[in-house]
PDB file of C-alpha atoms in Angstrom:
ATOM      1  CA  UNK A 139     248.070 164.667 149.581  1.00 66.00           C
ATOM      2  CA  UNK A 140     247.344 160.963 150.798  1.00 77.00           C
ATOM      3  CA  UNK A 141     250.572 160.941 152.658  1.00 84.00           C
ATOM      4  CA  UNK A 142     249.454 163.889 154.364  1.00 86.00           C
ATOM      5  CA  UNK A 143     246.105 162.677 155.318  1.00 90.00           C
ATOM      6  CA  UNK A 144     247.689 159.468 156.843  1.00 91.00           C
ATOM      7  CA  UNK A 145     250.066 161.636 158.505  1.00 93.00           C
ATOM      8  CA  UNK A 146     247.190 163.334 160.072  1.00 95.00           C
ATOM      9  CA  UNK A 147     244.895 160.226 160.555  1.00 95.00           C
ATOM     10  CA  UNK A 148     248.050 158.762 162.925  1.00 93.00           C
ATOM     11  CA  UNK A 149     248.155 162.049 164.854  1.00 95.00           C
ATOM     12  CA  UNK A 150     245.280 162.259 165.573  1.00 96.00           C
ATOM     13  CA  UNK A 151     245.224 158.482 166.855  1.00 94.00           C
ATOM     14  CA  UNK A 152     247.742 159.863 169.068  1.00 93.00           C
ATOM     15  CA  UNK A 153     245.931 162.789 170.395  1.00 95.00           C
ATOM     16  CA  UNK A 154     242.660 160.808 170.998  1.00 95.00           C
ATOM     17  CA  UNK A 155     245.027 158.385 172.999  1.00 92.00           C
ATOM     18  CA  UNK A 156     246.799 161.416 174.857  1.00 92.00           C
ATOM     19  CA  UNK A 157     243.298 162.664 175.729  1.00 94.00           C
ATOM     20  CA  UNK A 158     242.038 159.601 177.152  1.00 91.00           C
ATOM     21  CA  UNK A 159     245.098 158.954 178.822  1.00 89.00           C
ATOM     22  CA  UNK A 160     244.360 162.716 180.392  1.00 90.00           C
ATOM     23  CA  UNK A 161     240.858 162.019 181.232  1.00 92.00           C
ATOM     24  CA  UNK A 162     242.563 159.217 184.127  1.00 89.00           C
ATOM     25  CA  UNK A 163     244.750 161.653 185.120  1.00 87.00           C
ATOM     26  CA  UNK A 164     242.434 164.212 185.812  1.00 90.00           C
ATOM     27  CA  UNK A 165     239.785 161.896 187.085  1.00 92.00           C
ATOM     28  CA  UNK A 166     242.684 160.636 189.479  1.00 88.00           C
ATOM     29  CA  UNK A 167     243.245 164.349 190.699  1.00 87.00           C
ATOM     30  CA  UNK A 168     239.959 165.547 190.606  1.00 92.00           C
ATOM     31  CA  UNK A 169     238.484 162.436 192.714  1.00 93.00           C
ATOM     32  CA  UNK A 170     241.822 163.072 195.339  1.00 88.00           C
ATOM     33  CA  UNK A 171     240.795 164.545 198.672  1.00 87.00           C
ATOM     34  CA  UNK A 172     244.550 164.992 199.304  1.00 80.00           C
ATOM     35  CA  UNK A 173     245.199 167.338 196.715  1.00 80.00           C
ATOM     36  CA  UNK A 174     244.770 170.872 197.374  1.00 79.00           C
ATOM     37  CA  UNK A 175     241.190 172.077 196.370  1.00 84.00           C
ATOM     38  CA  UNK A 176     242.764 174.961 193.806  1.00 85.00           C
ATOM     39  CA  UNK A 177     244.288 171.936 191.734  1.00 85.00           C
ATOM     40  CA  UNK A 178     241.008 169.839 192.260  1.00 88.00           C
ATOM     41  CA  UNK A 179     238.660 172.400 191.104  1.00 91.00           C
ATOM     42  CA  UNK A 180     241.021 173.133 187.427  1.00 91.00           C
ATOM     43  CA  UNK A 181     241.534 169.527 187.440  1.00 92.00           C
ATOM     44  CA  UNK A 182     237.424 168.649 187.541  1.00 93.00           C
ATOM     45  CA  UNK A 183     237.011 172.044 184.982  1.00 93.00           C
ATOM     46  CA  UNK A 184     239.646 170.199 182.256  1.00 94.00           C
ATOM     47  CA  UNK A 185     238.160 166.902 182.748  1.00 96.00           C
ATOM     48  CA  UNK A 186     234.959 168.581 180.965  1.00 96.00           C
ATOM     49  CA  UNK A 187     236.897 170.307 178.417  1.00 96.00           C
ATOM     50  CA  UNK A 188     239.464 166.963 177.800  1.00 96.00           C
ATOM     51  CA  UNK A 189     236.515 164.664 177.413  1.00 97.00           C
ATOM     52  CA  UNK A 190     235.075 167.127 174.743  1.00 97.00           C
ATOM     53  CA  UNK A 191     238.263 166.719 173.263  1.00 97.00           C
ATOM     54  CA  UNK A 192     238.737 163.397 172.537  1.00 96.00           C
ATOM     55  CA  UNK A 193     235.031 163.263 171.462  1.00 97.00           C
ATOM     56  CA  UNK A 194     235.929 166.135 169.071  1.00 97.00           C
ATOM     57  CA  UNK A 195     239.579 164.044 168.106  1.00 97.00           C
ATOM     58  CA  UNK A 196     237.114 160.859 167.178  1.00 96.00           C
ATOM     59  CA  UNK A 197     234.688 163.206 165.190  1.00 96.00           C
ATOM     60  CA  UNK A 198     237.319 164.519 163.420  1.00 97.00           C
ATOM     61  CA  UNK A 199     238.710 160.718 163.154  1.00 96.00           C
ATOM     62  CA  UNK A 200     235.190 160.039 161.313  1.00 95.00           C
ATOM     63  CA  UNK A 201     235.518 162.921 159.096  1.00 95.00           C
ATOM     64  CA  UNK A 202     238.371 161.011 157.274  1.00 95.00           C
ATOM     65  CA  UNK A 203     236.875 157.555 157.711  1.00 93.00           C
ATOM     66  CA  UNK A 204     239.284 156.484 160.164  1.00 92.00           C
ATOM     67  CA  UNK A 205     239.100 155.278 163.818  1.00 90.00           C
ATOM     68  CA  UNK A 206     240.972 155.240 166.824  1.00 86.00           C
ATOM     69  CA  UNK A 207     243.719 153.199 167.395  1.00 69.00           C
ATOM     70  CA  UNK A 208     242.870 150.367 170.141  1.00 61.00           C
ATOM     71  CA  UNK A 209     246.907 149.866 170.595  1.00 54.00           C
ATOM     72  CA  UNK A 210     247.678 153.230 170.930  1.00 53.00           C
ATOM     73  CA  UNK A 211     244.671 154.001 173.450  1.00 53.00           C
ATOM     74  CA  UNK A 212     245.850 150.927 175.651  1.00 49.00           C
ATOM     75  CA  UNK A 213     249.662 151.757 175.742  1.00 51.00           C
ATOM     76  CA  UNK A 214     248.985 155.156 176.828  1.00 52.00           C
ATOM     77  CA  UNK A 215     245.898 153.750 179.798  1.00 49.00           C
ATOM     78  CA  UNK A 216     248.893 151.957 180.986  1.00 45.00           C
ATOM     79  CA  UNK A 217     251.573 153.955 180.856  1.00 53.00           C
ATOM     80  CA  UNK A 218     248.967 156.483 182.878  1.00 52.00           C
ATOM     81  CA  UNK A 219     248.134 153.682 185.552  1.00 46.00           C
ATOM     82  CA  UNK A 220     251.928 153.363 186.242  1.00 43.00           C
ATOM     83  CA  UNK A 221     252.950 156.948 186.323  1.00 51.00           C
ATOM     84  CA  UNK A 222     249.980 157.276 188.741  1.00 53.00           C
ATOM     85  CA  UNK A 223     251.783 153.759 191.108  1.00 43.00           C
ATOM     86  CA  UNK A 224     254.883 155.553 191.081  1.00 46.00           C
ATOM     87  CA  UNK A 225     253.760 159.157 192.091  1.00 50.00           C
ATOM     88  CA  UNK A 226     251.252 157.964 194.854  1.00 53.00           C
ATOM     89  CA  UNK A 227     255.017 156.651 196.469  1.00 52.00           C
ATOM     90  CA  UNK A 228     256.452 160.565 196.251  1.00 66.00           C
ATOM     91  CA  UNK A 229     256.123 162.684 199.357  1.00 78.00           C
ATOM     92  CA  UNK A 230     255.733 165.458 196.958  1.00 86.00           C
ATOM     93  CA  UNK A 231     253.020 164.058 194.890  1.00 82.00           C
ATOM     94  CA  UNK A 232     250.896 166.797 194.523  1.00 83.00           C
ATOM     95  CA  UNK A 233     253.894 169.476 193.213  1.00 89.00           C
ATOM     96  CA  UNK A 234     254.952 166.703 190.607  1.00 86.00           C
ATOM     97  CA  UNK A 235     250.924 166.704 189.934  1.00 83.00           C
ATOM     98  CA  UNK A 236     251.409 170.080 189.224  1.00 87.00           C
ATOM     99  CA  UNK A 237     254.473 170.075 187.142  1.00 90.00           C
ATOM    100  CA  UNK A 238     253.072 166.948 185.228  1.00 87.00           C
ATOM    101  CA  UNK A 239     250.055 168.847 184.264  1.00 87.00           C
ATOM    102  CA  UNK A 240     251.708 172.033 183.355  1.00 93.00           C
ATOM    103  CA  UNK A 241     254.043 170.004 180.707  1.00 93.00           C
ATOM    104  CA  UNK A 242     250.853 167.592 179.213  1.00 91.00           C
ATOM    105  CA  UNK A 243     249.132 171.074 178.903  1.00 94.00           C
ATOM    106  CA  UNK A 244     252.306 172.027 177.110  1.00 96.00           C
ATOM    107  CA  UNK A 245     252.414 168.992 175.055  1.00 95.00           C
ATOM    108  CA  UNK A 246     249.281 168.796 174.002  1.00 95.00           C
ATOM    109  CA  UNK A 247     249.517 172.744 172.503  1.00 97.00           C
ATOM    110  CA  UNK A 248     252.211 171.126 170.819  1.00 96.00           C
ATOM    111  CA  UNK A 249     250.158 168.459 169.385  1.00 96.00           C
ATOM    112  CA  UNK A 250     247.359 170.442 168.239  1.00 98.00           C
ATOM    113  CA  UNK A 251     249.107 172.992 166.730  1.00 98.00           C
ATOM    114  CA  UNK A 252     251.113 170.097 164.243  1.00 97.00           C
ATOM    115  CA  UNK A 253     247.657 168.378 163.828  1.00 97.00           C
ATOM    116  CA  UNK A 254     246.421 171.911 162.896  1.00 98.00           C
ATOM    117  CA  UNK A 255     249.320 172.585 160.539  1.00 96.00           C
ATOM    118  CA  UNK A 256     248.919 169.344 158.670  1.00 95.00           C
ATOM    119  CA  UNK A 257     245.444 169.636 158.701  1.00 96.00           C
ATOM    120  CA  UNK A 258     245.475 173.232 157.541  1.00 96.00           C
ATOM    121  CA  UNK A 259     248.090 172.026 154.468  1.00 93.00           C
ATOM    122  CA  UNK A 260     245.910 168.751 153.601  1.00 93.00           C
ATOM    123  CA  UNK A 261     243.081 171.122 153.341  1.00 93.00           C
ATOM    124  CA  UNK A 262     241.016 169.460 156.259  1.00 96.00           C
ATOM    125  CA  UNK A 263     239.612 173.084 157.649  1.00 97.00           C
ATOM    126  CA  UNK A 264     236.495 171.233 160.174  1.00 97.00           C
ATOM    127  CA  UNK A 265     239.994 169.438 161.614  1.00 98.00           C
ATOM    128  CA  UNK A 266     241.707 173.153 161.726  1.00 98.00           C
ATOM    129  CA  UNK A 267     238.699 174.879 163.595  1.00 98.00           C
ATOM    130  CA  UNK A 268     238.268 171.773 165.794  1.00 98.00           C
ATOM    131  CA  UNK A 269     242.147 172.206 166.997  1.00 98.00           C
ATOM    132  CA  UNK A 270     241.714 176.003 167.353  1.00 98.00           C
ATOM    133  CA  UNK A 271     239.036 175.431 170.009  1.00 98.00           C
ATOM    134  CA  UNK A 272     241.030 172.374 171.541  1.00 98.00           C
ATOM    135  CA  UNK A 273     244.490 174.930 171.753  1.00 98.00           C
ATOM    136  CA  UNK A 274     242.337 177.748 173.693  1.00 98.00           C
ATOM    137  CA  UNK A 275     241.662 175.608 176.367  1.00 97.00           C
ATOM    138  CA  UNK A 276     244.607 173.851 176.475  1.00 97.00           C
ATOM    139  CA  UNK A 277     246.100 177.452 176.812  1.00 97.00           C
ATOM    140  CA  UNK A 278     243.939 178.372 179.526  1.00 96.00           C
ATOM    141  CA  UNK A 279     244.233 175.122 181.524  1.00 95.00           C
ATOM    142  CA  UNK A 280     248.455 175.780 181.341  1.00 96.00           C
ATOM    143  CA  UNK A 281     247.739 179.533 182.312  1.00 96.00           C
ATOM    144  CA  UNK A 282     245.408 177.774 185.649  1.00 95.00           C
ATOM    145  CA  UNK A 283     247.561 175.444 186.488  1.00 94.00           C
ATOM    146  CA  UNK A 284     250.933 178.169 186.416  1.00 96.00           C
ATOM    147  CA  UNK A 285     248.979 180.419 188.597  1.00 95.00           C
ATOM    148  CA  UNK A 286     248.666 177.748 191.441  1.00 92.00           C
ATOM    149  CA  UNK A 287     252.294 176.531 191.207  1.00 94.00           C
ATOM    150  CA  UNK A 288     253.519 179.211 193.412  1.00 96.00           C
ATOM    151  CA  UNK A 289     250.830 178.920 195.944  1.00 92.00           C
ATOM    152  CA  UNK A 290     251.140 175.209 196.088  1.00 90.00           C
ATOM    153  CA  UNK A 291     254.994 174.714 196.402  1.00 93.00           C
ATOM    154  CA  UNK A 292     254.744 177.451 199.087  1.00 93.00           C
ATOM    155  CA  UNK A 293     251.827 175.688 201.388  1.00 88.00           C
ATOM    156  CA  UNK A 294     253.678 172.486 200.573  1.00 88.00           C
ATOM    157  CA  UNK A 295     257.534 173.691 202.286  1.00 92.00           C
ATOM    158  CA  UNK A 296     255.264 174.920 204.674  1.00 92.00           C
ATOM    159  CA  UNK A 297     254.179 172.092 205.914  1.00 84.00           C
ATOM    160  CA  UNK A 298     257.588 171.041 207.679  1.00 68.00           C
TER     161      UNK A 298
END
């Protein structure tokens, strides 16, 4: 059962990294007066949701007397930063945008539904309920952001 719960304590480091490194990103996109509105307007709803998140990843953190990782938080604020130097060079920043989001949306259902799993077998169930409400709106932010792909690679070819 310990290994279990330190399993869990160092995945949920990660999420509360992956979440912070997501607030930037959406701050970044939400803050961009380049990017089409459609992609602004999910971008500023998530930000909401993904700052509840982490807050919810650190309660959850507390609930097993751990904290967040300082390490992990940095490497992934940098690792954001440079992603966002090299995009801001691509003509076709805002359809990579896109794509990016639609994977870390991806991802992070990914995450959440291990951290659930192990939570669920370590017998954690505030940690399981706290990931069930995290994977609906990571589900409905993919669902958003798939909806406006089409649009947006369309109005972006148009543009030749």
């Amino acid at each position: 059962m310990k290994k279990r719960t330190e399993e869990l304590v160092e995945w949920l480091r990660d999420a509360y990294a992956m979440e912070k490194s997501m607030e930037q990103m959406l701050q970044r996109v939400a803050d961009d007066e380049q990017t089409i509105s459609t992609l602004r307007e999910i971008a500023r709803s998530h930000l909401g949701e993904t700052v509840r998140h982490r807050q919810d990843v650190e309660h959850c953190l507390d609930l097993l007397q751990a904290d967040t990782s300082a390490l992990k938080t940095g490497v992934a604020a940098v690792g954001e930063f440079f992603k966002d130097a090299l995009a801001s060079f691509a003509s076709d920043r805002e359809i990579k945008d896109l794509l990016t989001g639609y994977a870390g949306e991806h991802f992070e259902i990914g995450c959440y539904t291990a951290i659930r799993t192990a939570a669920e077998s370590a017998g954690h169930t505030q940690i399981v309920t706290v990931c069930d409400r995290i994977l609906e709106d990571e589900r409905r932010a993919a669902e958003r952001i798939l909806a406006v792909i089409p649009t947006a690679v369309s109005t972006y070819l148009a543009k030749d």
